[in-house]
Structure formats: structure tokens, C-alpha cells
Coordinates of N, CA and C in Angstrom, one line a residue:
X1 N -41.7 13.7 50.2 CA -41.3 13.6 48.9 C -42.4 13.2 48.0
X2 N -42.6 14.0 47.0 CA -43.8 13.7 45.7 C -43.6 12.6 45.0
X3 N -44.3 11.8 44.8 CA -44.5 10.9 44.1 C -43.9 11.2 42.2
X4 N -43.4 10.8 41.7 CA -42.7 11.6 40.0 C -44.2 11.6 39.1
X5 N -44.7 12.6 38.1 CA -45.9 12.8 37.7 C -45.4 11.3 36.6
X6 N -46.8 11.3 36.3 CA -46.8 10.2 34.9 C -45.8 10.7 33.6
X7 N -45.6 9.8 33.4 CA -45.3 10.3 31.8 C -45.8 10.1 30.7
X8 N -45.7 11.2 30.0 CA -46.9 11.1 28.6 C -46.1 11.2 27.1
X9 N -46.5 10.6 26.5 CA -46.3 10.4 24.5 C -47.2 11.5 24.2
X10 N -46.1 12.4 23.8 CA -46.6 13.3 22.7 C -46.0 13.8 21.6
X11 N -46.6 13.9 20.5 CA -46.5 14.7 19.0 C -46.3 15.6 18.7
X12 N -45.4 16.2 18.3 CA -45.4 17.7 17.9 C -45.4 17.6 16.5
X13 N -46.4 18.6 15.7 CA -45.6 18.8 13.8 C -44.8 20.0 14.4
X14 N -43.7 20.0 13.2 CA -42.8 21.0 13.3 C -42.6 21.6 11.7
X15 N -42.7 22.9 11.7 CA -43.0 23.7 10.0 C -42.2 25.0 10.0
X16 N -41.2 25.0 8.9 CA -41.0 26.4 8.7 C -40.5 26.4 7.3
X17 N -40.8 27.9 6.8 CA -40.3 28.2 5.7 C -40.2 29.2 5.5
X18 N -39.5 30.0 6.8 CA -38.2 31.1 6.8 C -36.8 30.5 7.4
X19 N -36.2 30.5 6.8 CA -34.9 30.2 7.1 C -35.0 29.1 7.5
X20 N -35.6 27.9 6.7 CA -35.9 26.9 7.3 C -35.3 25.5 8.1
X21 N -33.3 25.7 7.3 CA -33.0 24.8 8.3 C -32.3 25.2 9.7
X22 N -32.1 26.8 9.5 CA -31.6 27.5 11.0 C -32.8 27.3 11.8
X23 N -34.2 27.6 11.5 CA -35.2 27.6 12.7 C -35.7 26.3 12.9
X24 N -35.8 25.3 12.3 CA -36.2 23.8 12.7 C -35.1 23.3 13.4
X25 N -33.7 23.8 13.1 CA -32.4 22.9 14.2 C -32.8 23.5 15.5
X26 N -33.3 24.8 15.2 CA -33.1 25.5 16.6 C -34.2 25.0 17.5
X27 N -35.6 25.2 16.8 CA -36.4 24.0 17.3 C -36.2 22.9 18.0
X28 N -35.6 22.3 17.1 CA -35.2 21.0 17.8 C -34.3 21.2 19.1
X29 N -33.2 22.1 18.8 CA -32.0 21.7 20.2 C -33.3 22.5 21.4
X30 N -33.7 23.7 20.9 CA -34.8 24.0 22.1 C -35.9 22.4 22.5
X31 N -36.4 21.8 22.0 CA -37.3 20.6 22.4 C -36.5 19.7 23.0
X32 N -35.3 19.5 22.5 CA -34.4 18.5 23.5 C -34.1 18.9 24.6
X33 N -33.7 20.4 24.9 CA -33.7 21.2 26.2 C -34.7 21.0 26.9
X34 N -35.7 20.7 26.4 CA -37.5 21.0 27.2 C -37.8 19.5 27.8
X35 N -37.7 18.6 26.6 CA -38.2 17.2 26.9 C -37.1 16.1 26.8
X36 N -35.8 16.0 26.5 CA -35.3 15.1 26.4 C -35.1 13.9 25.1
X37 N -35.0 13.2 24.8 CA -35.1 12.6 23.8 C -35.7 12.6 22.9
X38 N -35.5 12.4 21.6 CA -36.6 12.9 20.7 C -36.6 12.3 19.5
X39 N -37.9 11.7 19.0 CA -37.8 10.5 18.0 C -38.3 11.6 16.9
X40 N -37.6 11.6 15.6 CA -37.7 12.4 14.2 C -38.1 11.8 13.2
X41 N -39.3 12.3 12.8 CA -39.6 11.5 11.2 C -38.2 12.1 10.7
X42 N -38.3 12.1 9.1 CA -37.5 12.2 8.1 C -38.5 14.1 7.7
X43 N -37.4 14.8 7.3 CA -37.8 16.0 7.0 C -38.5 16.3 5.5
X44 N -40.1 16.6 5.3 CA -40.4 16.6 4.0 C -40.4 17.9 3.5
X45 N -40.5 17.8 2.2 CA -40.7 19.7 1.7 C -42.2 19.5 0.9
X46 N -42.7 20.6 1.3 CA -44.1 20.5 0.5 C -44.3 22.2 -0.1
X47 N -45.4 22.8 -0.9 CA -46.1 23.8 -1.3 C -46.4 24.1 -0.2
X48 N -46.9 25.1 0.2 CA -47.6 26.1 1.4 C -48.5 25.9 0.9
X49 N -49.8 25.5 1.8 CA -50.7 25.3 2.1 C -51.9 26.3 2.5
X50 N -52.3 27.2 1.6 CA -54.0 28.0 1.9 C -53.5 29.1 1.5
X51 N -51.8 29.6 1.2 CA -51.1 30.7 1.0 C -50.1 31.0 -0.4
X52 N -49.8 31.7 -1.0 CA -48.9 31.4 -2.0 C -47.3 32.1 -1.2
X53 N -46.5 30.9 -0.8 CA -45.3 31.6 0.0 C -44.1 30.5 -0.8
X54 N -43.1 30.5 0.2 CA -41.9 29.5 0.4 C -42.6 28.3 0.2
X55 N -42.1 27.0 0.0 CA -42.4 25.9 0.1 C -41.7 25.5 1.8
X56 N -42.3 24.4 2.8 CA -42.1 24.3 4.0 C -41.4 23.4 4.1
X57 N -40.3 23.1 5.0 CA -40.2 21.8 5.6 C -41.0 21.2 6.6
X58 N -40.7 20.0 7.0 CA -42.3 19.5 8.0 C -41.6 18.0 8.4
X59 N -42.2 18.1 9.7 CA -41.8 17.0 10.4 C -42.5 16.9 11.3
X60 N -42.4 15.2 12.0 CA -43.1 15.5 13.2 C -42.6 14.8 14.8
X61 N -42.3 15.3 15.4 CA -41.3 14.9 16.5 C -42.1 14.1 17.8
X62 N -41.5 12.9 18.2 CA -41.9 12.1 19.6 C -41.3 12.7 20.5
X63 N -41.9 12.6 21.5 CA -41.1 12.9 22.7 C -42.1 12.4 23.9
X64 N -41.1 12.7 25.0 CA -41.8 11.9 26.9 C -41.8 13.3 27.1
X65 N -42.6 13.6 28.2 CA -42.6 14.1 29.3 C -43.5 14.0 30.8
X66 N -43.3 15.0 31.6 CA -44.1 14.2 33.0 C -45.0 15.6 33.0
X67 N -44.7 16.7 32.2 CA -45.8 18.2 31.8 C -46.8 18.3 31.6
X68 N -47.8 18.9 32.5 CA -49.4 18.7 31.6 C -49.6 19.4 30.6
X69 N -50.5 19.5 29.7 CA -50.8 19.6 28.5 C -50.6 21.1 28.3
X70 N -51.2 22.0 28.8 CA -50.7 23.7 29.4 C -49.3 24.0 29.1
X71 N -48.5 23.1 30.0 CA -47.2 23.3 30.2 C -46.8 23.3 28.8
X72 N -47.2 21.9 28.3 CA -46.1 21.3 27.3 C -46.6 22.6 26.1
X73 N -47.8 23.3 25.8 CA -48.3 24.5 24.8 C -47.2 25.6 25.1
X74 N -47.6 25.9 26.5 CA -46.3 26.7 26.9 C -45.1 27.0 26.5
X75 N -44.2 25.6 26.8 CA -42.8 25.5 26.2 C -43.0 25.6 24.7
X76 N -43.7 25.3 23.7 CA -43.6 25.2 22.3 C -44.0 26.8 22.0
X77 N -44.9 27.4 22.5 CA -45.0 28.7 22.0 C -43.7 29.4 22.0
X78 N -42.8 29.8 23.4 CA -41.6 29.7 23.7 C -41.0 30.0 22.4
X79 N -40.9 28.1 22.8 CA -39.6 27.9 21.6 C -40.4 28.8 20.1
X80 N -41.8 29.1 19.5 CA -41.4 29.8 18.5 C -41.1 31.0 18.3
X81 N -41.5 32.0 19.8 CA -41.3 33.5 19.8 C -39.8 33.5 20.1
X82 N -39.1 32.6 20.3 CA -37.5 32.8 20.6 C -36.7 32.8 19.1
X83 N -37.9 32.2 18.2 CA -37.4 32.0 16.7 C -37.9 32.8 16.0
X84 N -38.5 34.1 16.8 CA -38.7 35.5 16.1 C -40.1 35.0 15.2
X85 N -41.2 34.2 15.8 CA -42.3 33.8 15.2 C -43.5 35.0 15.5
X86 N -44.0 35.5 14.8 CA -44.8 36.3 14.3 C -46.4 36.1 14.8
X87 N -47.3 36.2 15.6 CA -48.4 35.5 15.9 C -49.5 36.6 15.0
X88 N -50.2 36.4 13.3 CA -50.5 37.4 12.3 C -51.7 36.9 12.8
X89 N -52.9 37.5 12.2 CA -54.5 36.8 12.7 C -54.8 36.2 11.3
X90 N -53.5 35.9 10.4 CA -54.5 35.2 9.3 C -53.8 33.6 9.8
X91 N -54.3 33.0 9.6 CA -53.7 31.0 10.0 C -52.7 31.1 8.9
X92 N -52.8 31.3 7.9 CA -52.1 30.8 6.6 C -51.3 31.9 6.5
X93 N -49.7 31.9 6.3 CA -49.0 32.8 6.6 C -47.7 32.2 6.8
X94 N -46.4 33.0 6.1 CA -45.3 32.3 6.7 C -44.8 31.9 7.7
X95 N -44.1 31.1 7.9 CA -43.7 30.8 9.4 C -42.2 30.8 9.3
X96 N -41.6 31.3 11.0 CA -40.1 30.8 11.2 C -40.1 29.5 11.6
X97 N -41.0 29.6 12.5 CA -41.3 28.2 13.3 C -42.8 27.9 13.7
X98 N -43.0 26.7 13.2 CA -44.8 26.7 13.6 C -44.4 24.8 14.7
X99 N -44.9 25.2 15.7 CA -44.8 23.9 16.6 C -46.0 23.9 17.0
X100 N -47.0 22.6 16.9 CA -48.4 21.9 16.9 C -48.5 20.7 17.9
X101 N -48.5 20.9 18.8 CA -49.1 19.6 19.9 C -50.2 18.8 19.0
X102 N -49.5 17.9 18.1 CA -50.7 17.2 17.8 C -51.7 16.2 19.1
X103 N -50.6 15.3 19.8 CA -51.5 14.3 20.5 C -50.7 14.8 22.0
X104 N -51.5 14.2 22.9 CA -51.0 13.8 24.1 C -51.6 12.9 24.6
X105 N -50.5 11.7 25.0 CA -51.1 10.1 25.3 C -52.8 9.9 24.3
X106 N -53.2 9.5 24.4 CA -55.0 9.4 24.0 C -56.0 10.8 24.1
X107 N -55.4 12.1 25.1 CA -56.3 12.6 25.2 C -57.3 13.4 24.3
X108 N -58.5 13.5 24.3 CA -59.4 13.5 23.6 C -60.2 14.9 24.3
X109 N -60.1 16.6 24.3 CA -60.6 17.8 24.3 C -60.5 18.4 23.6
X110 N -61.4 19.7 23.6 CA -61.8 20.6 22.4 C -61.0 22.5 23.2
X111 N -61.2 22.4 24.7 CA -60.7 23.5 25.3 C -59.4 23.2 26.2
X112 N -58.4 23.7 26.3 CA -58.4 25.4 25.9 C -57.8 24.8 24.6
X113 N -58.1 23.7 23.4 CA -57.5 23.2 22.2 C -57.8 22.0 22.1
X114 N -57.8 21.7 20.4 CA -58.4 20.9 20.4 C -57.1 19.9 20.3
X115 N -57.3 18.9 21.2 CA -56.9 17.3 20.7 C -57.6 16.0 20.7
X116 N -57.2 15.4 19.8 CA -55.8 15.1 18.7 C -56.2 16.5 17.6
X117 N -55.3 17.3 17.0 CA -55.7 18.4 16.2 C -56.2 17.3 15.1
X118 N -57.0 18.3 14.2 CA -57.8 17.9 13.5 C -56.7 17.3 12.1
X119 N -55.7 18.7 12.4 CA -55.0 18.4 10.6 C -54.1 16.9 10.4
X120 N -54.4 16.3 11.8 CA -53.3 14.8 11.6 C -54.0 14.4 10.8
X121 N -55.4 14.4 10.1 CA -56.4 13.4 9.5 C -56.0 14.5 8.0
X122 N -55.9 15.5 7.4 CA -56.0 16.3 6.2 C -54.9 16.7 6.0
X123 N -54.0 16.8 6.3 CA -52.7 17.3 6.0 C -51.1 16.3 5.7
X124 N -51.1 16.2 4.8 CA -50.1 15.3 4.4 C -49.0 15.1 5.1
X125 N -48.2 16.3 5.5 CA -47.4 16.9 6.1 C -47.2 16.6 7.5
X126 N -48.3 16.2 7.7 CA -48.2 15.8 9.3 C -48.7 14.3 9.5
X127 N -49.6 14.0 8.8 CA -49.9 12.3 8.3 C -48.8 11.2 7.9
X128 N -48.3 11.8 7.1 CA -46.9 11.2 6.5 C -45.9 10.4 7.6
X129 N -45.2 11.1 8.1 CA -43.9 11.6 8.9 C -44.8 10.8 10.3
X130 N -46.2 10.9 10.7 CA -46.6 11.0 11.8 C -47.0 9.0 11.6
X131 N -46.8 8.5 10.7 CA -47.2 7.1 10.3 C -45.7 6.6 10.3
X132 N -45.1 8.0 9.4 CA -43.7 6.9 9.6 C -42.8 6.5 10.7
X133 N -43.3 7.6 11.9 CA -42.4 7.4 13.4 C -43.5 6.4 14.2
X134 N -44.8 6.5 14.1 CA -45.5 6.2 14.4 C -46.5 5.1 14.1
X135 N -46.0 3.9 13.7 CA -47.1 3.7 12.2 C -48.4 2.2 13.2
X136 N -47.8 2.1 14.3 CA -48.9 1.2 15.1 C -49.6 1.7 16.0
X137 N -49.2 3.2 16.2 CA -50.2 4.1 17.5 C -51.2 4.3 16.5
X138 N -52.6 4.6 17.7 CA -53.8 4.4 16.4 C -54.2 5.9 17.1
X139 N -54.8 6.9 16.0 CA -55.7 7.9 16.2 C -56.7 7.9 17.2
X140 N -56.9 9.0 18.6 CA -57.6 8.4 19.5 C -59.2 8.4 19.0
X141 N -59.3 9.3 17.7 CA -61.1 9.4 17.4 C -61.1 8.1 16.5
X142 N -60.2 7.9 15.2 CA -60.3 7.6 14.2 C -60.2 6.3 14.3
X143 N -59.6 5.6 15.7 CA -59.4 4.3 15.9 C -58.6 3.3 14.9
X144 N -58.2 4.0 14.2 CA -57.3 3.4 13.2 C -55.7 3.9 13.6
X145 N -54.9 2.8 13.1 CA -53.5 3.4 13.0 C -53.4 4.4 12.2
X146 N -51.9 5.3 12.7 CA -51.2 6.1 11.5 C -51.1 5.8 10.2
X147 N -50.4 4.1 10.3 CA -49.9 3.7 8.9 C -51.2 3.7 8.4
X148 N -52.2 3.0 9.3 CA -53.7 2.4 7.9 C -54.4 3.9 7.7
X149 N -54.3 5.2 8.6 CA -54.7 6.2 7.9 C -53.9 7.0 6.7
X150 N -52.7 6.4 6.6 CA -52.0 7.1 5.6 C -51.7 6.2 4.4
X151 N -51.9 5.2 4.5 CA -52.5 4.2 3.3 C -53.6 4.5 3.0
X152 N -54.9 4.9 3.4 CA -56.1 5.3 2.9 C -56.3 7.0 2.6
X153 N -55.1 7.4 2.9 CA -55.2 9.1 2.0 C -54.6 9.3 1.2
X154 N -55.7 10.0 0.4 CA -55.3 10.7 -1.3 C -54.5 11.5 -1.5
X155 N -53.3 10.8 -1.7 CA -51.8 11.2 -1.9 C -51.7 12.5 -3.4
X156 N -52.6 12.4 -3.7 CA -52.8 13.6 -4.8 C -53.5 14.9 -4.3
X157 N -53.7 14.6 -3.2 CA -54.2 16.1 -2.5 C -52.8 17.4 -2.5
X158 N -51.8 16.9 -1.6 CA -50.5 17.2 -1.3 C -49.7 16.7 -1.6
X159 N -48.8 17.2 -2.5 CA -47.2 16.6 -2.8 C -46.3 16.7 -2.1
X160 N -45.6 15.9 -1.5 CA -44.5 15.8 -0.5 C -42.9 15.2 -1.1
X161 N -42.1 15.6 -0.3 CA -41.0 14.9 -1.0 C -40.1 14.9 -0.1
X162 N -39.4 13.7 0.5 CA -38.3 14.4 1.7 C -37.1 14.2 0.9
X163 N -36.5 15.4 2.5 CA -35.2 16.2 2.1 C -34.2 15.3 2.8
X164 N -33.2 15.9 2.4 CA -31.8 15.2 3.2 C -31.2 16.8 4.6
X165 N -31.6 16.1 5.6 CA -31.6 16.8 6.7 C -31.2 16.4 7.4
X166 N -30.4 16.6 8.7 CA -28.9 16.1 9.6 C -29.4 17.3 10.9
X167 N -29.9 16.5 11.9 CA -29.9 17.1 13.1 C -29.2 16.2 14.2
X168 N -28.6 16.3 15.3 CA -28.2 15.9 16.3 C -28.0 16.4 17.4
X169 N -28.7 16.2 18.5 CA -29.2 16.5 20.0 C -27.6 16.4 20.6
X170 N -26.4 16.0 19.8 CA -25.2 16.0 20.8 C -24.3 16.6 19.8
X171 N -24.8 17.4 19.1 CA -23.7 18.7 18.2 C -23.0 19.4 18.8
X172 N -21.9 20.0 18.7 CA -21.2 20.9 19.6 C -21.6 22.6 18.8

């Protein structure tokens, strides 16, 4: 009998702005299928970012699992080609579903991806939401918490605003 792998804290942002509260629920019930429990910021809406499109919803989700890092890309890719996600060669571009392994536990690599991704530090959208579920875990480069990195960003960069949004992992 194997010993049960570790279990790891990880981050996901979650972004869309096609059809955006059909593909983030579906998101979600797909992530609860994968990993079990799942702790939700509050859902914000912002401008598109690098692109002139929809404005996005954005969030960023906790979760456990015992999956190595591989795995857990794996499942998220998944879940967004099942949500008819488009993989374009420009970065900036609409999305049905965009899912981002921001962190896992502390770890700190550049291949086959970089973690912690870089946009937790520049992107409001994921800073925000990622202090408010998270506001005593500290960034593994930045050594500072969520909350004290999101108190010291220029909230005039990106305008955010949250929505009133209603998900539950025990909907019928």
C-alpha cells in the first residue's frame, strides 16, 4: 500500500469574457470535480487588458490537492478546451475560459512554467481577489503578503469592480 502523496495549496485566476457566467460556473463545477473544495474570492469585472474586447470577469480560486504541478496544468487546460477555449498565438484575446496556476505551495520555477506567475505582482485582477482569499500567505519571491502587496499597488492602473455572482459546488 502507497503511502497518500502530500497535499499542496494552490491558486488558480479564473477569466472570461465570452459568455461569462455560463463558462466560469462551468469552470468551477469542472475544478470541484478535479480538486474538491474550493475557496472563491468575490467575482470582479474589469476592461480587457492589452486588447479592445468584452470587459472580463476574474477571480481567483483556492484549492488542495495531492497532483503534481504537470497534473494540476493538465486538468485546467482540460477544463478550458471543454469550454470551447480557443488556444490563438496572440496572449491578448478573448477568452471562454482562461485558468492560470498562479502558485503551488511555495514553489519557485521558470520550466516547463513559470511559478509564482509573474501577473500576481501587475494585474489587478488577480492581486485583488488573490489578497482577499488570501491576505496572510506571502508571495514566494516578493516575501511580502497578498494583503501588503495589494495595499502597495496603484489602484489607478486597473479599475475593478465586483459583481454579484452565485456559484455553488452542491447545485442540482
Amino acid at each position: 500500500m502507497s503511502a497518500q502523496a502530500p497535499q499542496h495549496t494552490i491558486f488558480i485566476s479564473v477569466g472570461s469574457n465570452i459568455n461569462r457566467e455560463q463558462h466560469i460556473s462551468a469552470g468551477l463545477d469542472a475544478m470541484y470535480a478535479a480538486f474538491g473544495e474550493l475557496t472563491l474570492s468575490s467575482v470582479y469585472e474589469s476592461k480587457s487588458v492589452g486588447f479592445d474586447g468584452n470587459n472580463f470577469y476574474n477571480l481567483v480560486v483556492q484549492a488542495d490537492t495531492h497532483l503534481p504541478i504537470n497534473e494540476v496544468v493538465e486538468h485546467l487546460k482540460k477544463i478550458e478546451t471543454e469550454n470551447l477555449r480557443t488556444r490563438e498565438s496572440k496572449k491578448f484575446a478573448p477568452r471562454t475560459l482562461d485558468l492560470d496556476l498562479l502558485t503551488y505551495d511555495d514553489v519557485i520555477i521558470q520550466t516547463p512554467m513559470e511559478l509564482p506567475r509573474p501577473e500576481i505582482l501587475y494585474n489587478a485582477f488577480v492581486l485583488q481577489p488573490l489578497a482577499e482569499i488570501a491576505p496572510e500567505v506571502e508571495h514566494p519571491l516578493a516575501n511580502k503578503s497578498y494583503f501588503s502587496l495589494w495595499q502597495q499597488y496603484d489602484k489607478s492602473q486597473q479599475q475593478l469592480w465586483p459583481i454579484k455572482f452565485t456559484w455553488s459546488a452542491n447545485r442540482q
